[in-house]
Short mmCIF file of C-alpha atoms and ligand atoms in Angstrom, two decimals:
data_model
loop_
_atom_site.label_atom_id
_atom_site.label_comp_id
_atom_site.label_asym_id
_atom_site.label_seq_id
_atom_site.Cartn_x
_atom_site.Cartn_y
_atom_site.Cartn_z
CA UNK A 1 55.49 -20.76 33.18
CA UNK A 2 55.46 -22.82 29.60
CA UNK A 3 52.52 -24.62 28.90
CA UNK A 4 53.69 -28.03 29.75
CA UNK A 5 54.24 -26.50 33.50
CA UNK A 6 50.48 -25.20 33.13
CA UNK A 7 48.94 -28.35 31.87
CA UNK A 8 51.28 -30.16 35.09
CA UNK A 9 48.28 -27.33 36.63
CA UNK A 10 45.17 -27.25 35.34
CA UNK A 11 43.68 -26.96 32.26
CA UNK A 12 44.78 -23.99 30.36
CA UNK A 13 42.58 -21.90 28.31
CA UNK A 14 44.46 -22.49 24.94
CA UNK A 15 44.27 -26.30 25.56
CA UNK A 16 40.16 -26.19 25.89
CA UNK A 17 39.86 -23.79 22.78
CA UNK A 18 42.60 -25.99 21.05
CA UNK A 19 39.98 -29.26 21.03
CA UNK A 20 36.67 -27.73 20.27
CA UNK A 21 37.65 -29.42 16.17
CA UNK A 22 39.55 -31.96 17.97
CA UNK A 23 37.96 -35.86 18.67
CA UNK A 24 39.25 -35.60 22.53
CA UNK A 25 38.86 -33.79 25.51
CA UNK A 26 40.83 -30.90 26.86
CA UNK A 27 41.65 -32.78 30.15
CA UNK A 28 43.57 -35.35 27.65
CA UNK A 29 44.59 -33.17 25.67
CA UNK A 30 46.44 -31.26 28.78
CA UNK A 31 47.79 -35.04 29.72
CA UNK A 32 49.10 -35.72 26.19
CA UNK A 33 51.19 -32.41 26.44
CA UNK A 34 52.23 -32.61 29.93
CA UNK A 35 53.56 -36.29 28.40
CA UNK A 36 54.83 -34.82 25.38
CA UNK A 37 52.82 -36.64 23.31
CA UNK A 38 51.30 -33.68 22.13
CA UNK A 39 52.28 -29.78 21.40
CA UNK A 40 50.49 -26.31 21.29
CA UNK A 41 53.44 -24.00 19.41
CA UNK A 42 52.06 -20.77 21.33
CA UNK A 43 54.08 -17.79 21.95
CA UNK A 44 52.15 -15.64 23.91
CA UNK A 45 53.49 -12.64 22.36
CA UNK A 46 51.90 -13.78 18.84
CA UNK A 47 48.96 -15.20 20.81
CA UNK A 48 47.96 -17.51 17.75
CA UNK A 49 45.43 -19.67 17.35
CA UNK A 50 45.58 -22.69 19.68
CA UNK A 51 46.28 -26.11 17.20
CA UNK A 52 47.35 -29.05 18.74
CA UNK A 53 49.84 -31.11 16.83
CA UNK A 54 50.27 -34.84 17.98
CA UNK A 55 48.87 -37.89 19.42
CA UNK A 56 45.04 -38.82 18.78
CA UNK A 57 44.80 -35.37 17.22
CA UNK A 58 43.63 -34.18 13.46
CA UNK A 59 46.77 -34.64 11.09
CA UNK A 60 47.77 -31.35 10.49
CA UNK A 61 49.33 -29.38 7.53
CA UNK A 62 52.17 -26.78 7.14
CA UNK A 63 52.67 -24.09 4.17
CA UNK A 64 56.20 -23.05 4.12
CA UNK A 65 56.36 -19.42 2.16
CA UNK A 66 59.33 -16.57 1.91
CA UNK A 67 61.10 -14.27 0.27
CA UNK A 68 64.46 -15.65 -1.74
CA UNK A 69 67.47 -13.63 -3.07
CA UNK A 70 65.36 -13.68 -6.63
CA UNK A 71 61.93 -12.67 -5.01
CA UNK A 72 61.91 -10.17 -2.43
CA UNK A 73 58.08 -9.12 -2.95
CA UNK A 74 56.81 -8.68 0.34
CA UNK A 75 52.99 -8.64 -0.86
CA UNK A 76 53.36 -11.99 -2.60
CA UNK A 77 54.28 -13.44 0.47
CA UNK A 78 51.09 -12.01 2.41
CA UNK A 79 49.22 -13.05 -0.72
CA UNK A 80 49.98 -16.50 -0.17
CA UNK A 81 49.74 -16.32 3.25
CA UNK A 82 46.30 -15.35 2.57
CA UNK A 83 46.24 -18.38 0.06
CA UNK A 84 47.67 -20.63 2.77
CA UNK A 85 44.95 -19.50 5.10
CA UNK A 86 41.65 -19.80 2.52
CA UNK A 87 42.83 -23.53 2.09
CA UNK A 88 42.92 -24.91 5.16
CA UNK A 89 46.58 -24.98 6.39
CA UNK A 90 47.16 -24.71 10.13
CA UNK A 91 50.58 -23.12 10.46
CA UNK A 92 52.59 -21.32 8.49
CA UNK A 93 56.44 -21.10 8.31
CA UNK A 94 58.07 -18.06 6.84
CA UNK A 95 60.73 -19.11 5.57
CA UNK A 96 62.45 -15.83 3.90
CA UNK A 97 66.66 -15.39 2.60
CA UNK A 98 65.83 -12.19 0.67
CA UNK A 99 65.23 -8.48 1.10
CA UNK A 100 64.61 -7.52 4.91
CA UNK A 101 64.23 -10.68 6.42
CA UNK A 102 63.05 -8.82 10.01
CA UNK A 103 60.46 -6.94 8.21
CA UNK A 104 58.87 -9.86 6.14
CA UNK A 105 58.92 -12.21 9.30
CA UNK A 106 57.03 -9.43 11.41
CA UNK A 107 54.47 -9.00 8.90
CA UNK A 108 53.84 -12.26 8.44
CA UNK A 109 53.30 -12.79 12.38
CA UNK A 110 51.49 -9.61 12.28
CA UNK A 111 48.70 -10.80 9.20
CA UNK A 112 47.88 -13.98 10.71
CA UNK A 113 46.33 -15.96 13.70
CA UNK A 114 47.59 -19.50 12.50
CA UNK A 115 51.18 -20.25 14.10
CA UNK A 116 54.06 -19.27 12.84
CA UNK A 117 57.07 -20.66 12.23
CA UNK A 118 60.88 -20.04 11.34
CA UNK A 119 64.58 -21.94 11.28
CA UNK A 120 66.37 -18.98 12.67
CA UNK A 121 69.60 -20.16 11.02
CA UNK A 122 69.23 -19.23 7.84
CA UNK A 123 69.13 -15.47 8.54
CA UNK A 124 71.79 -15.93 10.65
CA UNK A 125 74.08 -17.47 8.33
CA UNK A 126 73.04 -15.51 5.27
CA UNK A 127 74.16 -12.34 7.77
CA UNK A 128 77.38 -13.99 7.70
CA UNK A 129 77.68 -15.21 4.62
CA UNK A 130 77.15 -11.29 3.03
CA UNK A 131 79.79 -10.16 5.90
CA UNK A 132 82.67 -13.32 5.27
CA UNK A 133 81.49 -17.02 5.18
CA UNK A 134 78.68 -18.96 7.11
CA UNK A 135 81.67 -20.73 9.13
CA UNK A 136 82.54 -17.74 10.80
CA UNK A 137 79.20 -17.66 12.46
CA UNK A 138 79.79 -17.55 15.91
CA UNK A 139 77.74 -19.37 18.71
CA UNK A 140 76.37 -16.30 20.64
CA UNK A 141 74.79 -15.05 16.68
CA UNK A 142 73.21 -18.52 16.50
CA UNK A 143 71.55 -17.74 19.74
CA UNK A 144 70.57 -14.75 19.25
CA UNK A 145 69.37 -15.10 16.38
CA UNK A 146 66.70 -17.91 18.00
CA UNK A 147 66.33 -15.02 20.83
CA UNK A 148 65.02 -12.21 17.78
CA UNK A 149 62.51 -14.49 16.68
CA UNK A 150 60.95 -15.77 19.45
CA UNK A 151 61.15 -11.97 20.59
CA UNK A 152 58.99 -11.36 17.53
CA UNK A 153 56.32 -13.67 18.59
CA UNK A 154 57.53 -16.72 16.18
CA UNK A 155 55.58 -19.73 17.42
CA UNK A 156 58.09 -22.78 16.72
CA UNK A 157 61.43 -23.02 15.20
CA UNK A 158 63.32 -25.08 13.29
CA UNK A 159 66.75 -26.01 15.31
CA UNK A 160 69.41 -28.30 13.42
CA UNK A 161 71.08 -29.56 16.47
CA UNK A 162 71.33 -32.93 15.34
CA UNK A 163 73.95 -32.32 12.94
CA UNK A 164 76.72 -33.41 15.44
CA UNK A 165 80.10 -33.93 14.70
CA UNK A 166 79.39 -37.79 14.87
CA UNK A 167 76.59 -37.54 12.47
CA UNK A 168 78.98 -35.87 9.77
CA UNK A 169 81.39 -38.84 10.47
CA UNK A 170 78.23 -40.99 9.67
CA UNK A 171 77.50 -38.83 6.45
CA UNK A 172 81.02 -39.31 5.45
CA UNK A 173 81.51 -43.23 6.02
CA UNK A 174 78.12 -43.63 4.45
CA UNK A 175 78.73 -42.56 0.89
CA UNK A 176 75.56 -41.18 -0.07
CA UNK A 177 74.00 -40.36 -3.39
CA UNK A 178 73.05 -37.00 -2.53
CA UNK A 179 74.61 -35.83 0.90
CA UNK A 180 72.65 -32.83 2.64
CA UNK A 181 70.04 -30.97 1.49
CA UNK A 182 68.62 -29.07 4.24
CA UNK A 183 69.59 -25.79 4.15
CA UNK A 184 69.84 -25.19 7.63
CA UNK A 185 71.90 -29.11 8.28
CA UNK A 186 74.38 -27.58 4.70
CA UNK A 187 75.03 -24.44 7.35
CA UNK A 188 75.89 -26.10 10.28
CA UNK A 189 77.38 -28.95 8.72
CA UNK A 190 80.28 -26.59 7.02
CA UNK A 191 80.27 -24.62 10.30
CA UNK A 192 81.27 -28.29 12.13
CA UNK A 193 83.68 -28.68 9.45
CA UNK A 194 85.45 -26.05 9.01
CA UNK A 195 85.68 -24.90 12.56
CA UNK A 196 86.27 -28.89 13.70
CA UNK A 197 83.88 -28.27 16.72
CA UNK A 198 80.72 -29.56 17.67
CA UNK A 199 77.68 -28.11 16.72
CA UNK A 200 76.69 -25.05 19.47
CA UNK A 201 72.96 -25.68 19.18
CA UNK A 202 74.04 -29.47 20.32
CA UNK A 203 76.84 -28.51 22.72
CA UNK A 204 74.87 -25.56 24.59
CA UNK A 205 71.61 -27.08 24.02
CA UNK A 206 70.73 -26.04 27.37
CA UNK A 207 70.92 -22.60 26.55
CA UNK A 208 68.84 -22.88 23.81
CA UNK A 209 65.93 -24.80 26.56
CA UNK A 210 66.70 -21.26 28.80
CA UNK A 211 65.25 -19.37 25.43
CA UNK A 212 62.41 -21.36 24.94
CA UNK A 213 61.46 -21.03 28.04
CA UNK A 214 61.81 -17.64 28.31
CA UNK A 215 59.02 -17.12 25.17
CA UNK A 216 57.21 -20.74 25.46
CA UNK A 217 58.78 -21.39 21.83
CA UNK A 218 58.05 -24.97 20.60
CA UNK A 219 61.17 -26.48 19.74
CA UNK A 220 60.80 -28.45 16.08
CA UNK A 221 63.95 -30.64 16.03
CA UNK A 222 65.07 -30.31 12.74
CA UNK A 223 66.08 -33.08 10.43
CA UNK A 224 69.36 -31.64 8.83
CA UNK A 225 70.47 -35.12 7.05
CA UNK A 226 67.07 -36.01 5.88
CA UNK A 227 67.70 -37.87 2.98
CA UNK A 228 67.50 -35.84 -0.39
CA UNK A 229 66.59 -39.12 -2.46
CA UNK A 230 64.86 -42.26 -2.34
CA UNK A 231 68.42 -43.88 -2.66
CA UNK A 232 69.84 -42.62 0.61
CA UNK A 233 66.29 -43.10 2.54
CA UNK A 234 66.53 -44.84 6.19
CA UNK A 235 70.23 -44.51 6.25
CA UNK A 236 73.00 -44.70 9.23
CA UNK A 237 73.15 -40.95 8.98
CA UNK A 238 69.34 -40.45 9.01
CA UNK A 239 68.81 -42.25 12.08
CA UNK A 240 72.09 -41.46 13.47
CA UNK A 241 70.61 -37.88 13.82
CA UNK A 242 67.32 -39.24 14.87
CA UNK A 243 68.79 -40.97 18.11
CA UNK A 244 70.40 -37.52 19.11
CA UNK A 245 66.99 -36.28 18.60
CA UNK A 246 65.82 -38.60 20.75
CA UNK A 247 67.91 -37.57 23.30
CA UNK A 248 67.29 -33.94 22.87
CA UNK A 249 63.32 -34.72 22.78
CA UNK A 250 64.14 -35.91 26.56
CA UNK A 251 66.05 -33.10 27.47
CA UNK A 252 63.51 -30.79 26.53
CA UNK A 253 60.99 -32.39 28.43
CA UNK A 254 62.74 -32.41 31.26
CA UNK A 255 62.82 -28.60 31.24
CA UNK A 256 58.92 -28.34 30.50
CA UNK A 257 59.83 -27.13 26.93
CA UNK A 258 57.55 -28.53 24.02
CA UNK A 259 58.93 -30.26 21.51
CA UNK A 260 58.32 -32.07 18.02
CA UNK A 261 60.73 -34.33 15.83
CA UNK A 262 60.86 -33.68 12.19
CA UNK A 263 61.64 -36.06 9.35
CA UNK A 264 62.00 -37.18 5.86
CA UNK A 265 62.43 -36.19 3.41
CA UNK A 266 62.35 -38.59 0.72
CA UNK A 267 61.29 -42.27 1.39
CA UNK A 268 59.92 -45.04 -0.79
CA UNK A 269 56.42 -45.99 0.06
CA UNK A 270 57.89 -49.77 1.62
CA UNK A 271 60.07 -47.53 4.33
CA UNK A 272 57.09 -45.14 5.29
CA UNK A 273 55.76 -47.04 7.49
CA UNK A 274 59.31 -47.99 9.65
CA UNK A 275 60.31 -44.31 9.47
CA UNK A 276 56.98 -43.63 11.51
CA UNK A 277 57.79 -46.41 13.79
CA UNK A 278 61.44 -45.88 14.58
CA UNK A 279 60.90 -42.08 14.97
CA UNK A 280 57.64 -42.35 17.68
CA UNK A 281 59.40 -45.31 19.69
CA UNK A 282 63.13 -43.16 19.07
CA UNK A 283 61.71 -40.49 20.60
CA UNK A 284 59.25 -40.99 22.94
CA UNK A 285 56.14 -40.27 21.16
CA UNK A 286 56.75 -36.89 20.48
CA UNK A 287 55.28 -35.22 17.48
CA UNK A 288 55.87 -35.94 14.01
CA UNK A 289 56.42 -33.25 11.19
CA UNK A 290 57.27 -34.77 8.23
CA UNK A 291 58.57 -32.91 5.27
CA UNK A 292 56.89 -34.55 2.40
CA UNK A 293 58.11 -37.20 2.61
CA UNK A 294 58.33 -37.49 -1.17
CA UNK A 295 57.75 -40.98 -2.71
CA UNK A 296 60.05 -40.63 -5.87
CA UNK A 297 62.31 -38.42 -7.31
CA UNK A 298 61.29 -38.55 -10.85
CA UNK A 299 57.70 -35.78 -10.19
CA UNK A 300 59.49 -32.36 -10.22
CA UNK A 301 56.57 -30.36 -11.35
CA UNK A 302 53.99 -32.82 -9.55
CA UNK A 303 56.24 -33.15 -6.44
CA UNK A 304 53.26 -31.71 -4.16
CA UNK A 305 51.36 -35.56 -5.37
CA UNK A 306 54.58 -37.31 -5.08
CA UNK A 307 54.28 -35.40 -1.13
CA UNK A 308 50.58 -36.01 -0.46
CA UNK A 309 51.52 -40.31 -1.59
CA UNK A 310 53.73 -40.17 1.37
CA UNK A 311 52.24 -37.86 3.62
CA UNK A 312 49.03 -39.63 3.60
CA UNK A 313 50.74 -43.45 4.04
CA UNK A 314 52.55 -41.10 6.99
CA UNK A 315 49.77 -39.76 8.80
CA UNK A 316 48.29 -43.17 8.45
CA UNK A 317 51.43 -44.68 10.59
CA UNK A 318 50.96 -42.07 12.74
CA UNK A 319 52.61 -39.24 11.64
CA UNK A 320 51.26 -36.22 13.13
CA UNK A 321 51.88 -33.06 10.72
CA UNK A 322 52.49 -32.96 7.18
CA UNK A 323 54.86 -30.30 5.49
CA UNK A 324 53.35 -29.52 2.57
CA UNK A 325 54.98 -29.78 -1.04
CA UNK A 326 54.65 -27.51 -4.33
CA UNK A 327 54.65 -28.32 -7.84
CA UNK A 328 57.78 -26.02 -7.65
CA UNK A 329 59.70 -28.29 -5.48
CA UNK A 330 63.34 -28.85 -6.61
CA UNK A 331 62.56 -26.07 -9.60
CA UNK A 332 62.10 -22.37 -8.06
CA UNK A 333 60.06 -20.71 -5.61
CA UNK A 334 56.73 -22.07 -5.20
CA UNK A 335 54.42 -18.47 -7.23
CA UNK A 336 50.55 -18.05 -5.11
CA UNK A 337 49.39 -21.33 -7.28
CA UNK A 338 51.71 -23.13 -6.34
CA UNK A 339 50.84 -22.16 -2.52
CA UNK A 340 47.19 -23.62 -3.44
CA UNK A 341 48.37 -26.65 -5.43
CA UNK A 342 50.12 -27.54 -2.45
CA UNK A 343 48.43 -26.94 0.21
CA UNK A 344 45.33 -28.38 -0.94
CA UNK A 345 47.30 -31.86 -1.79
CA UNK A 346 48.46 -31.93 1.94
CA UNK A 347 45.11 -31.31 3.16
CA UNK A 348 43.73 -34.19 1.07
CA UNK A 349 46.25 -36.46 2.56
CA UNK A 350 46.15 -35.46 5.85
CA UNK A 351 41.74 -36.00 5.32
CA UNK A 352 42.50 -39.28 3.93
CA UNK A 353 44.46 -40.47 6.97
CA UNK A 354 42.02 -38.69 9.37
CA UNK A 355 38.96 -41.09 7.93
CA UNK A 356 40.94 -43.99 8.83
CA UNK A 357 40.61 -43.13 12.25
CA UNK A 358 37.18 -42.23 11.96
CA UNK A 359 37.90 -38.20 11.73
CA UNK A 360 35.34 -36.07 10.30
CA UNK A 361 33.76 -39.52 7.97
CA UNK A 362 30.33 -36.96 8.11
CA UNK A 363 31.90 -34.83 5.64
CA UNK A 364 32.21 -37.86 2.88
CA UNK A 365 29.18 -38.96 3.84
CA UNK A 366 27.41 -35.75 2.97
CA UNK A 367 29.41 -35.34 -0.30
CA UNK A 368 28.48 -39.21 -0.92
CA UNK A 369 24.85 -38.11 0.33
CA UNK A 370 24.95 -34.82 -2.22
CA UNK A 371 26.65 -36.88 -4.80
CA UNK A 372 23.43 -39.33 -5.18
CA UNK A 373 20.90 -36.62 -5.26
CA UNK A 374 22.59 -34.69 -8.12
CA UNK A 375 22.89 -32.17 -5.27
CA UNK A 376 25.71 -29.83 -6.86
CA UNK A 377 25.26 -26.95 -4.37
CA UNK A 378 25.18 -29.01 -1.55
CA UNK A 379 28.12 -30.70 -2.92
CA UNK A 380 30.57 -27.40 -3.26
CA UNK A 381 30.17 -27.18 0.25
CA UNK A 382 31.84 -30.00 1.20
CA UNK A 383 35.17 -30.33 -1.34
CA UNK A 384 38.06 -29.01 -0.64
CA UNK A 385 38.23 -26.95 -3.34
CA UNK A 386 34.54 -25.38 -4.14
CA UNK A 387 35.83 -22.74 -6.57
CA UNK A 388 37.90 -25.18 -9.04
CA UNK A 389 34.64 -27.74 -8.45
CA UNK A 390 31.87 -24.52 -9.30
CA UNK A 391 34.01 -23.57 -12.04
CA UNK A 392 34.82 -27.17 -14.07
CA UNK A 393 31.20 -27.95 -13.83
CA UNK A 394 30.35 -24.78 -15.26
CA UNK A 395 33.03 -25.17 -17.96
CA UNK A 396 32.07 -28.93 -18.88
CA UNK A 397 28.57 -29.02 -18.62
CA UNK A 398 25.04 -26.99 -19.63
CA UNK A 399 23.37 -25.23 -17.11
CA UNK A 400 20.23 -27.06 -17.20
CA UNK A 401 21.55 -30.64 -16.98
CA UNK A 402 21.49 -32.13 -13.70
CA UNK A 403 24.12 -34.75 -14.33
CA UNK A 404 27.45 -34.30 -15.51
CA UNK A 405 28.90 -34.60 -19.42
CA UNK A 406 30.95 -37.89 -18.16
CA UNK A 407 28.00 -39.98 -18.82
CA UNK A 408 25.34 -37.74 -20.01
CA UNK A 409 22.41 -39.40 -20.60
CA UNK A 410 23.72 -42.68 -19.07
CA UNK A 411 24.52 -41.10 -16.33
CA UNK A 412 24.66 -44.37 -13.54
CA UNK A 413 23.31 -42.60 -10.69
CA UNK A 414 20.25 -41.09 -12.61
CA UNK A 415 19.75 -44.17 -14.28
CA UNK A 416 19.43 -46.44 -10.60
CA UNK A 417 17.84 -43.73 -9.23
CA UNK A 418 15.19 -43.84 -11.23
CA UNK A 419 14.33 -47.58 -11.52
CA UNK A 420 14.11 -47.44 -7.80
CA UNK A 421 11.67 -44.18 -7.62
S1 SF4 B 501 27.02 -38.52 -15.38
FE1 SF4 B 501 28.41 -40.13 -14.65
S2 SF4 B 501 30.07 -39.03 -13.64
FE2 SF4 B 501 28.39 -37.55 -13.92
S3 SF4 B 501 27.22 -37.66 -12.04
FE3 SF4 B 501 26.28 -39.15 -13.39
S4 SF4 B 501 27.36 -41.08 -12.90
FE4 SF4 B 501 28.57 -39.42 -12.04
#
């Protein structure tokens, strides 16, 4: 039985463990997933820790991580796992191309209790791309490869079965400035093509619902013509694949199977808050996962602020989870900084929409509370980053001053404080 058929039930276990951070109830929480409105990605076979993604729940945050042809270290990739974990993200997904992609994947699953996630088609086509050509993939691989991961225990995947033949007809009439850059929507794309047939994970979607089912995977519909720059944002294409979505969003309710949309990409702050809107009323309220979205294309080497801009005006439309963004976006494989650069931008946006909705205020209050007593202890223990907080105060100021060297002696707080002593 999946979890949607459980929560049709009762009350499952996961679901009352999954709100004890959460601002509702489990028996709502159950409702919101029997709806849809709301997923758990829990494969039983990974067993990881329950996090709800979706309606009325925390925004949460995603660390991609991975091996690449260029960087096969295995222990870099547990290392910022490990990094992932210390700051606060709430899934991971592994995204590896290089070395043993099986072996990474497993230990990745195996080193951590947070969800995990994959898109199953890159191994699958880089198979076939060291054997011929990613076009000659055939539809049974596809599947199977889906099959392998959920086998491993892989919480939620990334499917591309948007990219339909009608959507590349879009792509093509639209003219855009940059046309794919998804991976996963480049693979299938060429695969639709070259081989002039529609996209199997579309056409035999069905099939794909029988898998999911089989492992309670969490399907993340995957947003393979996500624009790739602010120029091409909200385009024909873009929500051409988005209605398909929609439709696939149904489908997989229908057969109890959770679900979650993703989305842009890159989007100028005036189109943030449509995108939100077109994609919850598109699809049924379904989940949200956006990739960034980025707010300009000018910040390589700052991308992860350009990310947090839009992932924070996101989350404050509604947008449930927040792929996070390196410094080393659009330049090279994020290193273990960039990891924590990244992850702890997302978490400060997602925080930022969270207090809008009156989520977990107490802990700016207490900073705020901290703040006005001079209270630097008390302080570290609320910031999202207590080591880089200890260590610039250290660095910038003498141990026995109780303000900071901003103001010094005219320090404001001090100052007030003391006229009203
Ligand atoms: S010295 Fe200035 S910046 Fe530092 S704590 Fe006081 S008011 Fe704040």
């Amino acid at each position: 039985m999946t979890l949607i058929e459980r929560c049709e039930k009762s009350v499952p276990e996961q679901v009352v463990k999954a709100v004890e951070n959460e601002p509702i109830d489990s028996k709502r929480l159950a409702r919101l997933i029997k709806n849809g409105r709301a997923v758990i990605p829990y494969n039983p076979i990974h067993g990881p820790e329950p996090i709800p993604i979706g309606k009325d729940m925390k925004v949460k945050i995603n660390v991609n991580l991975g091996t690449s042809r260029d960087h096969k270290d295995e222990d870099l990739e547990l290392k910022k796992l490990k990094v992932a974990e210390e700051y606060g993200s709430h899934a991971v997904m592994d995204l590896s191309t290089g070395g043993d992609i099986d072996r990474v994947r497993r230990k990745v699953i195996d080193n951590t209790d947070l969800p995990v996630g994959t898109v199953p088609i890159y191994q699958c086509g880089l198979t076939k791309a060291r054997e011929s050509s990613v076009v000659d993939m055939n539809s049974d691989e596809m599947f199977n490869s889906v099959r392998k991961h959920a086998r491993d225990g892989v919480d939620f995947v990334t499917v591309h079965c948007g990219v339909t033949k009608k959507a590349i007809d879009s792509l093509k009439e639209c003219g855009r400035l940059t046309d794919i850059v998804s991976r996963g929507g480049s693979f299938l794309a060429a695969w639709i093509l070259h081989n002039q047939e529609e996209n199997p994970l579309y056409q035999e979607f069905d099939y794909l619902l029988e898998i999911a089912r089989e492992y309670d995977l969490t399907l993340s519909l995957g947003d393979g013509l996500r624009p790739g720059s602010i120029a091409d944002a909200t385009d024909r294409p873009q929500i051409q694949e988005l209605i398909t979505l929609g439709e696939l969003v149904k489908r997989s309710r229908e057969k109890k199977v959770q679900a979650m949309v993703e989305g842009p990409g890159h989007v100028p702050l005036d189109q943030i808050s449509a995108n939100v809107k077109i994609q919850k009323e598109i699809c049924d309220g379904a989940p949200f996962y956006v990739l960034g979205p980025l707010v300009t294309d000018f910040a390589p080497g700052y991308d992860h602020i350009s990310g947090a801009i839009g992932g924070a005006l996101a989350a404050y439309h509604g947008a449930d989870f927040l792929c996070y963004v390196t410094p080393a976006e659009h330049l090279g494989l994020p290193d273990v900084e960039d990891v924590k650069e990244g992850v702890i931008a997302s978490r400060i946006a997602a925080h930022a929409a969270d207090i809008t909705k009156g989520i977990d205020v107490d802990i700016d209050d207490d900073l705020s509370k901290a703040r006005k007593e001079l209270n630097w202890e008390k302080m570290f223990e609320k910031v999202v980053d207590p080591k880089k907080a200890k260590k610039m105060r250290k660095e910038k100021n003498s141990a026995d001053e109780d303000v900071c060297s901003m103001c010094g002696d005219v320090c404001a707080i001090k100052m007030v404080e003391d006229q009203f002593r």
